[in-house]
Short mmCIF file of N, CA and C in Angstrom, two decimals:
data_model
loop_
_atom_site.label_atom_id
_atom_site.label_comp_id
_atom_site.label_asym_id
_atom_site.label_seq_id
_atom_site.Cartn_x
_atom_site.Cartn_y
_atom_site.Cartn_z
N MET Q 1 0.86 -1.19 0.02
CA MET Q 1 0.00 -0.01 0.01
C MET Q 1 0.89 1.26 -0.01
N SER Q 2 0.55 2.19 -0.85
CA SER Q 2 1.34 3.39 -0.97
C SER Q 2 1.03 4.30 0.22
N VAL Q 3 1.90 5.30 0.39
CA VAL Q 3 1.69 6.27 1.48
C VAL Q 3 0.40 7.04 1.29
N GLN Q 4 0.13 7.39 -0.01
CA GLN Q 4 -1.08 8.18 -0.31
C GLN Q 4 -2.31 7.30 0.01
N GLU Q 5 -2.31 6.06 -0.33
CA GLU Q 5 -3.44 5.15 -0.04
C GLU Q 5 -3.65 5.00 1.48
N ARG Q 6 -2.59 4.92 2.20
CA ARG Q 6 -2.66 4.78 3.65
C ARG Q 6 -3.22 6.05 4.27
N LYS Q 7 -2.79 7.22 3.76
CA LYS Q 7 -3.30 8.49 4.23
C LYS Q 7 -4.81 8.66 3.91
N GLN Q 8 -5.20 8.21 2.73
CA GLN Q 8 -6.63 8.29 2.38
C GLN Q 8 -7.46 7.35 3.27
N ARG Q 9 -6.91 6.16 3.55
CA ARG Q 9 -7.60 5.19 4.41
C ARG Q 9 -7.75 5.83 5.84
N GLU Q 10 -6.64 6.35 6.35
CA GLU Q 10 -6.70 7.04 7.68
C GLU Q 10 -7.62 8.19 7.75
N ARG Q 11 -7.70 8.98 6.66
CA ARG Q 11 -8.63 10.10 6.62
C ARG Q 11 -10.08 9.59 6.66
N ALA Q 12 -10.35 8.58 5.88
CA ALA Q 12 -11.70 7.99 5.85
C ALA Q 12 -12.09 7.43 7.24
N GLU Q 13 -11.12 6.79 7.88
CA GLU Q 13 -11.38 6.29 9.22
C GLU Q 13 -11.65 7.39 10.25
N ARG Q 14 -10.92 8.48 10.15
CA ARG Q 14 -11.19 9.64 11.02
C ARG Q 14 -12.56 10.22 10.75
N GLU Q 15 -12.93 10.29 9.51
CA GLU Q 15 -14.29 10.81 9.17
C GLU Q 15 -15.36 9.91 9.74
N ARG Q 16 -15.20 8.58 9.63
CA ARG Q 16 -16.17 7.68 10.20
C ARG Q 16 -16.26 7.80 11.71
N LEU Q 17 -15.12 8.02 12.33
CA LEU Q 17 -15.04 8.18 13.78
C LEU Q 17 -15.77 9.47 14.19
N ILE Q 18 -15.56 10.52 13.46
CA ILE Q 18 -16.25 11.80 13.75
C ILE Q 18 -17.75 11.61 13.65
N VAL Q 19 -18.21 11.06 12.56
CA VAL Q 19 -19.65 10.87 12.32
C VAL Q 19 -20.23 9.96 13.39
N ALA Q 20 -19.56 8.84 13.68
CA ALA Q 20 -20.05 7.88 14.68
C ALA Q 20 -20.10 8.51 16.07
N THR Q 21 -19.11 9.31 16.39
CA THR Q 21 -19.10 9.99 17.70
C THR Q 21 -20.17 11.05 17.78
N ALA Q 22 -20.36 11.80 16.72
CA ALA Q 22 -21.44 12.83 16.68
C ALA Q 22 -22.77 12.14 16.84
N ARG Q 23 -22.98 11.08 16.18
CA ARG Q 23 -24.22 10.31 16.22
C ARG Q 23 -24.50 9.82 17.64
N GLU Q 24 -23.44 9.22 18.19
CA GLU Q 24 -23.56 8.67 19.56
C GLU Q 24 -23.88 9.76 20.55
N LEU Q 25 -23.19 10.85 20.49
CA LEU Q 25 -23.40 11.99 21.42
C LEU Q 25 -24.80 12.55 21.21
N ALA Q 26 -25.24 12.68 19.97
CA ALA Q 26 -26.59 13.21 19.71
C ALA Q 26 -27.67 12.25 20.20
N GLU Q 27 -27.46 10.98 20.07
CA GLU Q 27 -28.47 10.00 20.53
C GLU Q 27 -28.52 10.03 22.05
N GLN Q 28 -27.41 10.25 22.70
CA GLN Q 28 -27.38 10.22 24.21
C GLN Q 28 -27.84 11.52 24.82
N GLN Q 29 -27.46 12.69 24.21
CA GLN Q 29 -27.70 13.97 24.83
C GLN Q 29 -28.38 15.00 23.96
N GLY Q 30 -28.69 14.64 22.75
CA GLY Q 30 -29.36 15.57 21.82
C GLY Q 30 -28.36 16.34 20.98
N TRP Q 31 -28.80 16.88 19.91
CA TRP Q 31 -27.93 17.61 18.96
C TRP Q 31 -27.28 18.88 19.57
N ASP Q 32 -27.94 19.47 20.52
CA ASP Q 32 -27.33 20.67 21.17
C ASP Q 32 -26.04 20.34 21.82
N ALA Q 33 -25.88 19.08 22.25
CA ALA Q 33 -24.65 18.64 22.95
C ALA Q 33 -23.49 18.42 21.96
N VAL Q 34 -23.80 18.35 20.69
CA VAL Q 34 -22.82 18.06 19.67
C VAL Q 34 -22.15 19.39 19.24
N THR Q 35 -20.93 19.58 19.72
CA THR Q 35 -20.11 20.74 19.36
C THR Q 35 -18.78 20.25 18.83
N THR Q 36 -18.12 21.04 18.01
CA THR Q 36 -16.83 20.61 17.52
C THR Q 36 -15.85 20.44 18.69
N ARG Q 37 -15.98 21.27 19.66
CA ARG Q 37 -15.06 21.14 20.82
C ARG Q 37 -15.31 19.76 21.53
N ARG Q 38 -16.55 19.45 21.81
CA ARG Q 38 -16.81 18.17 22.49
C ARG Q 38 -16.41 16.96 21.62
N LEU Q 39 -16.66 17.06 20.31
CA LEU Q 39 -16.23 16.00 19.40
C LEU Q 39 -14.74 15.82 19.40
N ALA Q 40 -14.05 16.94 19.32
CA ALA Q 40 -12.58 16.85 19.33
C ALA Q 40 -12.07 16.24 20.60
N GLU Q 41 -12.67 16.55 21.73
CA GLU Q 41 -12.23 15.95 23.03
C GLU Q 41 -12.53 14.45 23.04
N ARG Q 42 -13.72 14.06 22.54
CA ARG Q 42 -14.09 12.65 22.59
C ARG Q 42 -13.22 11.79 21.67
N ILE Q 43 -12.91 12.32 20.46
CA ILE Q 43 -12.17 11.49 19.53
C ILE Q 43 -10.67 11.70 19.68
N GLU Q 44 -10.31 12.63 20.56
CA GLU Q 44 -8.87 12.90 20.87
C GLU Q 44 -8.11 13.40 19.68
N TYR Q 45 -8.74 14.27 18.94
CA TYR Q 45 -8.07 15.03 17.87
C TYR Q 45 -8.35 16.50 18.18
N SER Q 46 -7.52 17.34 17.51
CA SER Q 46 -7.73 18.77 17.68
C SER Q 46 -8.93 19.25 16.86
N GLN Q 47 -9.43 20.41 17.24
CA GLN Q 47 -10.51 20.98 16.39
C GLN Q 47 -10.11 21.26 14.98
N PRO Q 48 -8.84 21.74 14.72
CA PRO Q 48 -8.46 21.88 13.32
C PRO Q 48 -8.51 20.58 12.54
N VAL Q 49 -8.23 19.45 13.17
CA VAL Q 49 -8.35 18.14 12.44
C VAL Q 49 -9.80 17.94 12.09
N LEU Q 50 -10.67 18.19 13.00
CA LEU Q 50 -12.13 18.09 12.72
C LEU Q 50 -12.52 18.96 11.56
N TYR Q 51 -12.08 20.18 11.60
CA TYR Q 51 -12.40 21.11 10.54
C TYR Q 51 -11.77 20.76 9.21
N SER Q 52 -10.75 19.92 9.19
CA SER Q 52 -10.14 19.49 7.94
C SER Q 52 -11.00 18.43 7.28
N HIS Q 53 -12.00 17.90 8.00
CA HIS Q 53 -12.97 16.91 7.46
C HIS Q 53 -14.32 17.57 7.24
N PHE Q 54 -14.77 18.38 8.15
CA PHE Q 54 -16.09 19.02 8.09
C PHE Q 54 -15.94 20.48 8.43
N ARG Q 55 -16.67 21.32 7.70
CA ARG Q 55 -16.55 22.76 7.93
C ARG Q 55 -17.27 23.17 9.23
N GLY Q 56 -18.09 22.29 9.77
CA GLY Q 56 -18.79 22.60 11.02
C GLY Q 56 -19.88 21.62 11.30
N LYS Q 57 -20.64 21.88 12.28
CA LYS Q 57 -21.69 21.03 12.76
C LYS Q 57 -22.70 20.72 11.66
N ARG Q 58 -23.04 21.67 10.86
CA ARG Q 58 -24.02 21.48 9.79
C ARG Q 58 -23.58 20.31 8.85
N GLU Q 59 -22.31 20.31 8.46
CA GLU Q 59 -21.82 19.24 7.61
C GLU Q 59 -21.79 17.86 8.31
N ILE Q 60 -21.56 17.88 9.60
CA ILE Q 60 -21.58 16.66 10.40
C ILE Q 60 -23.02 16.14 10.45
N ILE Q 61 -23.95 17.01 10.67
CA ILE Q 61 -25.40 16.58 10.65
C ILE Q 61 -25.70 15.97 9.29
N GLY Q 62 -25.26 16.61 8.21
CA GLY Q 62 -25.48 16.07 6.88
C GLY Q 62 -24.90 14.71 6.66
N ALA Q 63 -23.67 14.51 7.21
CA ALA Q 63 -23.06 13.19 7.10
C ALA Q 63 -23.84 12.14 7.83
N VAL Q 64 -24.34 12.50 9.01
CA VAL Q 64 -25.18 11.55 9.81
C VAL Q 64 -26.50 11.31 9.08
N ALA Q 65 -27.03 12.33 8.43
CA ALA Q 65 -28.27 12.13 7.66
C ALA Q 65 -28.05 11.15 6.49
N LEU Q 66 -26.96 11.30 5.81
CA LEU Q 66 -26.68 10.39 4.68
C LEU Q 66 -26.51 8.97 5.15
N GLU Q 67 -25.83 8.80 6.25
CA GLU Q 67 -25.66 7.45 6.82
C GLU Q 67 -27.04 6.90 7.21
N GLY Q 68 -27.85 7.74 7.87
CA GLY Q 68 -29.14 7.32 8.31
C GLY Q 68 -30.08 6.99 7.13
N ALA Q 69 -30.02 7.75 6.08
CA ALA Q 69 -30.84 7.46 4.89
C ALA Q 69 -30.53 6.07 4.35
N ALA Q 70 -29.28 5.69 4.30
CA ALA Q 70 -28.91 4.34 3.82
C ALA Q 70 -29.45 3.30 4.77
N GLU Q 71 -29.39 3.51 6.05
CA GLU Q 71 -29.93 2.60 7.00
C GLU Q 71 -31.47 2.49 6.95
N LEU Q 72 -32.14 3.61 6.79
CA LEU Q 72 -33.60 3.62 6.67
C LEU Q 72 -34.05 2.86 5.41
N ALA Q 73 -33.35 3.10 4.30
CA ALA Q 73 -33.68 2.40 3.06
C ALA Q 73 -33.52 0.89 3.24
N ALA Q 74 -32.43 0.49 3.84
CA ALA Q 74 -32.21 -0.98 4.09
C ALA Q 74 -33.29 -1.53 5.02
N ALA Q 75 -33.64 -0.82 6.06
CA ALA Q 75 -34.68 -1.33 6.98
C ALA Q 75 -36.03 -1.46 6.29
N VAL Q 76 -36.39 -0.50 5.49
CA VAL Q 76 -37.66 -0.55 4.75
C VAL Q 76 -37.66 -1.70 3.76
N ARG Q 77 -36.59 -1.85 3.03
CA ARG Q 77 -36.53 -2.91 2.03
C ARG Q 77 -36.54 -4.28 2.69
N THR Q 78 -35.83 -4.39 3.79
CA THR Q 78 -35.84 -5.73 4.47
C THR Q 78 -37.22 -6.07 4.98
N ALA Q 79 -37.89 -5.09 5.61
CA ALA Q 79 -39.21 -5.36 6.12
C ALA Q 79 -40.19 -5.66 5.01
N ALA Q 80 -40.16 -4.93 3.96
CA ALA Q 80 -41.10 -5.12 2.84
C ALA Q 80 -40.86 -6.47 2.16
N SER Q 81 -39.60 -6.85 2.01
CA SER Q 81 -39.29 -8.10 1.33
C SER Q 81 -39.77 -9.32 2.06
N ALA Q 82 -39.97 -9.18 3.38
CA ALA Q 82 -40.42 -10.31 4.22
C ALA Q 82 -41.91 -10.42 4.29
N ALA Q 83 -42.67 -9.49 3.67
CA ALA Q 83 -44.14 -9.48 3.69
C ALA Q 83 -44.69 -10.07 2.39
N ASN Q 84 -45.91 -10.60 2.52
CA ASN Q 84 -46.56 -11.20 1.38
C ASN Q 84 -47.74 -10.29 0.93
N GLY Q 85 -47.65 -9.88 -0.29
CA GLY Q 85 -48.71 -9.04 -0.82
C GLY Q 85 -48.51 -7.56 -0.65
N PRO Q 86 -49.10 -6.79 -1.51
CA PRO Q 86 -48.87 -5.33 -1.50
C PRO Q 86 -49.28 -4.63 -0.22
N ARG Q 87 -50.44 -4.91 0.33
CA ARG Q 87 -50.94 -4.24 1.54
C ARG Q 87 -50.00 -4.64 2.75
N GLU Q 88 -49.62 -5.87 2.79
CA GLU Q 88 -48.75 -6.34 3.86
C GLU Q 88 -47.37 -5.65 3.79
N ARG Q 89 -46.94 -5.48 2.52
CA ARG Q 89 -45.63 -4.78 2.33
C ARG Q 89 -45.71 -3.34 2.81
N VAL Q 90 -46.84 -2.69 2.53
CA VAL Q 90 -47.02 -1.30 2.96
C VAL Q 90 -47.09 -1.24 4.53
N ALA Q 91 -47.78 -2.18 5.14
CA ALA Q 91 -47.83 -2.21 6.62
C ALA Q 91 -46.43 -2.44 7.21
N ALA Q 92 -45.69 -3.38 6.54
CA ALA Q 92 -44.30 -3.66 7.03
C ALA Q 92 -43.40 -2.45 6.83
N LEU Q 93 -43.53 -1.78 5.68
CA LEU Q 93 -42.77 -0.56 5.44
C LEU Q 93 -43.06 0.46 6.53
N SER Q 94 -44.35 0.66 6.79
CA SER Q 94 -44.76 1.65 7.80
C SER Q 94 -44.20 1.35 9.16
N ARG Q 95 -44.29 0.09 9.60
CA ARG Q 95 -43.73 -0.28 10.90
C ARG Q 95 -42.19 -0.07 10.92
N ALA Q 96 -41.55 -0.45 9.85
CA ALA Q 96 -40.09 -0.25 9.79
C ALA Q 96 -39.72 1.21 9.90
N TYR Q 97 -40.44 2.04 9.21
CA TYR Q 97 -40.20 3.52 9.23
C TYR Q 97 -40.38 4.04 10.66
N LEU Q 98 -41.50 3.68 11.28
CA LEU Q 98 -41.81 4.16 12.61
C LEU Q 98 -40.79 3.62 13.65
N ASP Q 99 -40.43 2.35 13.48
CA ASP Q 99 -39.38 1.75 14.36
C ASP Q 99 -38.02 2.44 14.22
N PHE Q 100 -37.67 2.73 12.97
CA PHE Q 100 -36.41 3.41 12.73
C PHE Q 100 -36.37 4.77 13.44
N ALA Q 101 -37.50 5.51 13.29
CA ALA Q 101 -37.58 6.80 13.91
C ALA Q 101 -37.53 6.75 15.42
N GLU Q 102 -38.18 5.76 16.00
CA GLU Q 102 -38.20 5.55 17.43
C GLU Q 102 -36.84 5.18 18.00
N HIS Q 103 -36.12 4.30 17.33
CA HIS Q 103 -34.91 3.79 17.79
C HIS Q 103 -33.64 4.61 17.44
N ASN Q 104 -33.82 5.57 16.55
CA ASN Q 104 -32.77 6.45 16.09
C ASN Q 104 -33.20 7.92 16.06
N PRO Q 105 -33.67 8.47 17.10
CA PRO Q 105 -34.25 9.81 17.10
C PRO Q 105 -33.27 10.89 16.62
N ALA Q 106 -32.04 10.80 16.99
CA ALA Q 106 -31.08 11.85 16.55
C ALA Q 106 -30.80 11.72 15.05
N VAL Q 107 -30.73 10.54 14.54
CA VAL Q 107 -30.49 10.30 13.13
C VAL Q 107 -31.75 10.80 12.37
N TYR Q 108 -32.92 10.45 12.89
CA TYR Q 108 -34.17 10.90 12.24
C TYR Q 108 -34.18 12.43 12.21
N ASP Q 109 -33.81 13.06 13.28
CA ASP Q 109 -33.75 14.51 13.28
C ASP Q 109 -32.75 15.05 12.25
N ALA Q 110 -31.63 14.41 12.14
CA ALA Q 110 -30.64 14.85 11.15
C ALA Q 110 -31.21 14.72 9.71
N LEU Q 111 -31.98 13.64 9.51
CA LEU Q 111 -32.58 13.43 8.20
C LEU Q 111 -33.64 14.42 7.89
N PHE Q 112 -34.57 14.68 8.83
CA PHE Q 112 -35.81 15.37 8.50
C PHE Q 112 -36.12 16.58 9.30
N GLN Q 113 -35.31 16.95 10.30
CA GLN Q 113 -35.66 18.12 11.11
C GLN Q 113 -34.56 19.22 11.08
N LEU Q 114 -33.32 18.77 10.99
CA LEU Q 114 -32.20 19.72 11.13
C LEU Q 114 -31.63 20.07 9.75
N ASP Q 115 -30.91 21.19 9.71
CA ASP Q 115 -30.28 21.62 8.47
C ASP Q 115 -28.89 20.97 8.41
N GLY Q 116 -28.78 20.01 7.55
CA GLY Q 116 -27.52 19.39 7.29
C GLY Q 116 -26.90 19.81 5.98
N GLY Q 117 -27.50 20.84 5.39
CA GLY Q 117 -26.94 21.38 4.15
C GLY Q 117 -27.17 20.53 2.96
N LEU Q 118 -28.15 19.58 3.06
CA LEU Q 118 -28.42 18.64 1.97
C LEU Q 118 -29.64 19.09 1.13
N ALA Q 119 -29.57 18.85 -0.14
CA ALA Q 119 -30.68 19.17 -1.05
C ALA Q 119 -31.68 18.00 -1.05
N TYR Q 120 -32.94 18.31 -0.87
CA TYR Q 120 -33.98 17.30 -0.94
C TYR Q 120 -34.91 17.60 -2.13
N ALA Q 121 -35.36 16.58 -2.79
CA ALA Q 121 -36.32 16.68 -3.89
C ALA Q 121 -35.80 17.57 -5.01
N ARG Q 122 -34.54 17.50 -5.26
CA ARG Q 122 -33.93 18.27 -6.37
C ARG Q 122 -33.00 17.33 -7.16
N GLU Q 123 -32.57 17.87 -8.26
CA GLU Q 123 -31.67 17.07 -9.09
C GLU Q 123 -30.37 16.74 -8.39
N ASP Q 124 -29.88 17.66 -7.54
CA ASP Q 124 -28.60 17.47 -6.85
C ASP Q 124 -28.78 16.82 -5.50
N THR Q 125 -29.91 16.20 -5.22
CA THR Q 125 -30.13 15.46 -4.02
C THR Q 125 -29.11 14.32 -3.96
N PRO Q 126 -28.41 14.14 -2.84
CA PRO Q 126 -27.45 13.04 -2.70
C PRO Q 126 -28.10 11.65 -2.85
N GLU Q 127 -27.36 10.74 -3.42
CA GLU Q 127 -27.89 9.37 -3.73
C GLU Q 127 -28.50 8.66 -2.55
N PRO Q 128 -27.91 8.73 -1.30
CA PRO Q 128 -28.55 8.02 -0.20
C PRO Q 128 -29.98 8.55 0.08
N LEU Q 129 -30.18 9.86 -0.11
CA LEU Q 129 -31.50 10.42 0.14
C LEU Q 129 -32.47 9.95 -0.99
N LYS Q 130 -31.97 9.95 -2.20
CA LYS Q 130 -32.82 9.46 -3.33
C LYS Q 130 -33.19 8.00 -3.10
N ASP Q 131 -32.23 7.24 -2.62
CA ASP Q 131 -32.42 5.83 -2.45
C ASP Q 131 -33.45 5.53 -1.32
N ALA Q 132 -33.40 6.33 -0.28
CA ALA Q 132 -34.37 6.19 0.82
C ALA Q 132 -35.79 6.44 0.28
N PHE Q 133 -35.97 7.46 -0.52
CA PHE Q 133 -37.27 7.71 -1.10
C PHE Q 133 -37.62 6.59 -2.10
N ALA Q 134 -36.68 6.12 -2.86
CA ALA Q 134 -36.92 4.98 -3.79
C ALA Q 134 -37.37 3.76 -3.02
N ALA Q 135 -36.81 3.51 -1.86
CA ALA Q 135 -37.26 2.35 -1.07
C ALA Q 135 -38.71 2.43 -0.67
N LEU Q 136 -39.19 3.63 -0.38
CA LEU Q 136 -40.58 3.85 -0.10
C LEU Q 136 -41.43 3.70 -1.36
N LEU Q 137 -40.96 4.29 -2.43
CA LEU Q 137 -41.67 4.27 -3.70
C LEU Q 137 -41.81 2.87 -4.24
N GLU Q 138 -40.81 2.00 -4.06
CA GLU Q 138 -40.87 0.65 -4.56
C GLU Q 138 -42.11 -0.11 -4.02
N CYS Q 139 -42.45 0.11 -2.77
CA CYS Q 139 -43.61 -0.57 -2.14
C CYS Q 139 -44.88 0.23 -2.44
N LEU Q 140 -44.80 1.48 -2.33
CA LEU Q 140 -46.06 2.32 -2.39
C LEU Q 140 -46.59 2.50 -3.80
N ALA Q 141 -45.76 2.39 -4.79
CA ALA Q 141 -46.19 2.54 -6.18
C ALA Q 141 -47.27 1.53 -6.52
N GLU Q 142 -47.16 0.33 -5.97
CA GLU Q 142 -48.10 -0.71 -6.33
C GLU Q 142 -49.47 -0.58 -5.67
N VAL Q 143 -49.55 0.36 -4.72
CA VAL Q 143 -50.86 0.53 -4.05
C VAL Q 143 -51.40 1.95 -4.22
N ALA Q 144 -50.78 2.75 -5.07
CA ALA Q 144 -51.17 4.14 -5.25
C ALA Q 144 -52.57 4.29 -5.78
N GLY Q 145 -53.05 3.34 -6.53
CA GLY Q 145 -54.39 3.44 -7.07
C GLY Q 145 -54.38 3.94 -8.50
N ASP Q 146 -55.48 3.67 -9.21
CA ASP Q 146 -55.58 4.07 -10.59
C ASP Q 146 -55.58 5.56 -10.75
N GLY Q 147 -54.79 6.02 -11.67
CA GLY Q 147 -54.75 7.46 -11.98
C GLY Q 147 -53.99 8.31 -10.98
N VAL Q 148 -53.36 7.69 -10.01
CA VAL Q 148 -52.60 8.41 -8.98
C VAL Q 148 -51.10 8.26 -9.30
N HIS Q 149 -50.43 9.40 -9.35
CA HIS Q 149 -49.00 9.43 -9.60
C HIS Q 149 -48.28 8.77 -8.46
N PRO Q 150 -47.51 7.68 -8.67
CA PRO Q 150 -46.84 6.95 -7.61
C PRO Q 150 -45.95 7.84 -6.76
N GLY Q 151 -45.18 8.77 -7.37
CA GLY Q 151 -44.34 9.65 -6.63
C GLY Q 151 -45.09 10.55 -5.66
N LEU Q 152 -46.16 11.11 -6.16
CA LEU Q 152 -47.00 11.96 -5.31
C LEU Q 152 -47.66 11.17 -4.17
N PHE Q 153 -48.13 9.95 -4.49
CA PHE Q 153 -48.70 9.14 -3.45
C PHE Q 153 -47.67 8.80 -2.38
N THR Q 154 -46.43 8.49 -2.81
CA THR Q 154 -45.36 8.24 -1.89
C THR Q 154 -45.07 9.41 -0.98
N GLU Q 155 -45.06 10.61 -1.56
CA GLU Q 155 -44.82 11.81 -0.76
C GLU Q 155 -45.91 12.00 0.31
N VAL Q 156 -47.19 11.79 -0.08
CA VAL Q 156 -48.29 11.91 0.84
C VAL Q 156 -48.20 10.85 1.93
N PHE Q 157 -47.94 9.63 1.57
CA PHE Q 157 -47.88 8.56 2.56
C PHE Q 157 -46.70 8.82 3.50
N TRP Q 158 -45.57 9.22 2.96
CA TRP Q 158 -44.38 9.55 3.75
C TRP Q 158 -44.70 10.68 4.72
N ALA Q 159 -45.42 11.73 4.22
CA ALA Q 159 -45.80 12.81 5.10
C ALA Q 159 -46.69 12.36 6.24
N ALA Q 160 -47.58 11.41 5.95
CA ALA Q 160 -48.38 10.86 7.02
C ALA Q 160 -47.55 10.10 8.05
N LEU Q 161 -46.59 9.31 7.60
CA LEU Q 161 -45.71 8.62 8.53
C LEU Q 161 -44.84 9.60 9.32
N HIS Q 162 -44.33 10.64 8.67
CA HIS Q 162 -43.55 11.65 9.36
C HIS Q 162 -44.42 12.35 10.39
N GLY Q 163 -45.64 12.66 10.06
CA GLY Q 163 -46.54 13.28 10.99
C GLY Q 163 -46.79 12.40 12.22
N LEU Q 164 -46.93 11.10 12.04
CA LEU Q 164 -47.11 10.18 13.13
C LEU Q 164 -45.87 10.17 14.01
N VAL Q 165 -44.70 10.14 13.42
CA VAL Q 165 -43.46 10.18 14.15
C VAL Q 165 -43.37 11.46 15.00
N THR Q 166 -43.54 12.58 14.32
CA THR Q 166 -43.40 13.91 14.97
C THR Q 166 -44.42 14.05 16.10
N LEU Q 167 -45.67 13.75 15.87
CA LEU Q 167 -46.68 13.93 16.89
C LEU Q 167 -46.52 12.94 18.04
N THR Q 168 -46.10 11.74 17.77
CA THR Q 168 -45.85 10.77 18.85
C THR Q 168 -44.69 11.19 19.71
N ARG Q 169 -43.56 11.63 19.05
CA ARG Q 169 -42.39 12.08 19.83
C ARG Q 169 -42.70 13.34 20.64
N ALA Q 170 -43.62 14.18 20.19
CA ALA Q 170 -43.95 15.40 20.92
C ALA Q 170 -44.98 15.12 22.01
N GLY Q 171 -45.42 13.84 22.18
CA GLY Q 171 -46.39 13.48 23.20
C GLY Q 171 -47.84 13.85 22.84
N ARG Q 172 -48.07 14.15 21.54
CA ARG Q 172 -49.41 14.47 21.12
C ARG Q 172 -50.23 13.28 20.78
N LEU Q 173 -49.57 12.13 20.49
CA LEU Q 173 -50.22 10.88 20.19
C LEU Q 173 -49.72 9.83 21.12
N LEU Q 174 -50.58 8.92 21.55
CA LEU Q 174 -50.17 7.85 22.44
C LEU Q 174 -49.36 6.78 21.66
N PRO Q 175 -48.18 6.45 22.17
CA PRO Q 175 -47.35 5.47 21.47
C PRO Q 175 -47.99 4.08 21.36
N GLU Q 176 -48.84 3.74 22.31
CA GLU Q 176 -49.47 2.39 22.32
C GLU Q 176 -50.51 2.25 21.19
N ASP Q 177 -50.89 3.37 20.58
CA ASP Q 177 -51.83 3.29 19.48
C ASP Q 177 -51.18 3.29 18.05
N ALA Q 178 -49.85 3.04 18.06
CA ALA Q 178 -49.13 3.05 16.78
C ALA Q 178 -49.64 2.01 15.81
N GLU Q 179 -49.91 0.79 16.24
CA GLU Q 179 -50.35 -0.26 15.35
C GLU Q 179 -51.74 0.02 14.75
N PRO Q 180 -52.73 0.45 15.53
CA PRO Q 180 -53.99 0.84 14.92
C PRO Q 180 -53.85 1.96 13.91
N ARG Q 181 -52.95 2.87 14.13
CA ARG Q 181 -52.72 3.99 13.19
C ARG Q 181 -52.14 3.41 11.88
N VAL Q 182 -51.17 2.47 12.02
CA VAL Q 182 -50.62 1.86 10.82
C VAL Q 182 -51.71 1.20 10.01
N GLN Q 183 -52.55 0.43 10.71
CA GLN Q 183 -53.60 -0.31 10.02
C GLN Q 183 -54.59 0.67 9.33
N LEU Q 184 -54.91 1.76 10.01
CA LEU Q 184 -55.81 2.75 9.43
C LEU Q 184 -55.18 3.39 8.18
N LEU Q 185 -53.92 3.74 8.29
CA LEU Q 185 -53.21 4.35 7.20
C LEU Q 185 -53.20 3.36 6.00
N VAL Q 186 -52.86 2.16 6.23
CA VAL Q 186 -52.86 1.14 5.18
C VAL Q 186 -54.23 0.95 4.58
N ASP Q 187 -55.22 0.77 5.45
CA ASP Q 187 -56.60 0.49 4.97
C ASP Q 187 -57.17 1.63 4.15
N ARG Q 188 -56.88 2.86 4.57
CA ARG Q 188 -57.49 4.06 3.92
C ARG Q 188 -56.68 4.53 2.72
N LEU Q 189 -55.39 4.40 2.76
CA LEU Q 189 -54.54 4.95 1.68
C LEU Q 189 -54.05 3.91 0.64
N ALA Q 190 -53.78 2.69 1.09
CA ALA Q 190 -53.24 1.68 0.21
C ALA Q 190 -54.38 0.95 -0.51
N MET Q 191 -54.67 1.29 -1.72
CA MET Q 191 -55.85 0.86 -2.40
C MET Q 191 -55.72 -0.55 -3.03
N ALA Q 192 -54.54 -1.09 -3.26
CA ALA Q 192 -54.44 -2.37 -3.93
C ALA Q 192 -54.86 -3.53 -3.08
#
């Protein structure tokens, strides 16, 4: 291995460490606790080293969001692939989405609540974000109904799931009613 390859590998490892540490700190104490100073202390690098990888917290949030988008896409696809039939796939997708949000609140916030400097719903949207949407679309397109644009249906269904996540996390909805909500969403919106 050349010196340059080794340096690139070390740089990539430092970046992964920064993102993992930021994610861990955010999951434990919230995003307000994630500062470049605290990250530098935790990973035992100087702040200038941190800034050589990320220009600041916003870019770190973006990196966590991209990592989370890949994980969300995988969770949705895994859940949907284990289900039989279109409606069951939609119910499995819904549960996987809600479970992801519940078990990864800081990552969910990085994806959908915080400014990570990422473009959404545009041509320059990063691939992991496009793929997370595609994972939803793959299941939801088959239940959109006649004459309904699959992409628009996916956006509306996703908005409903996001609303359930947001309202449940804010204590506006009872968590124990999550399953009846999923069933209602599937029964009323998934027409196939």
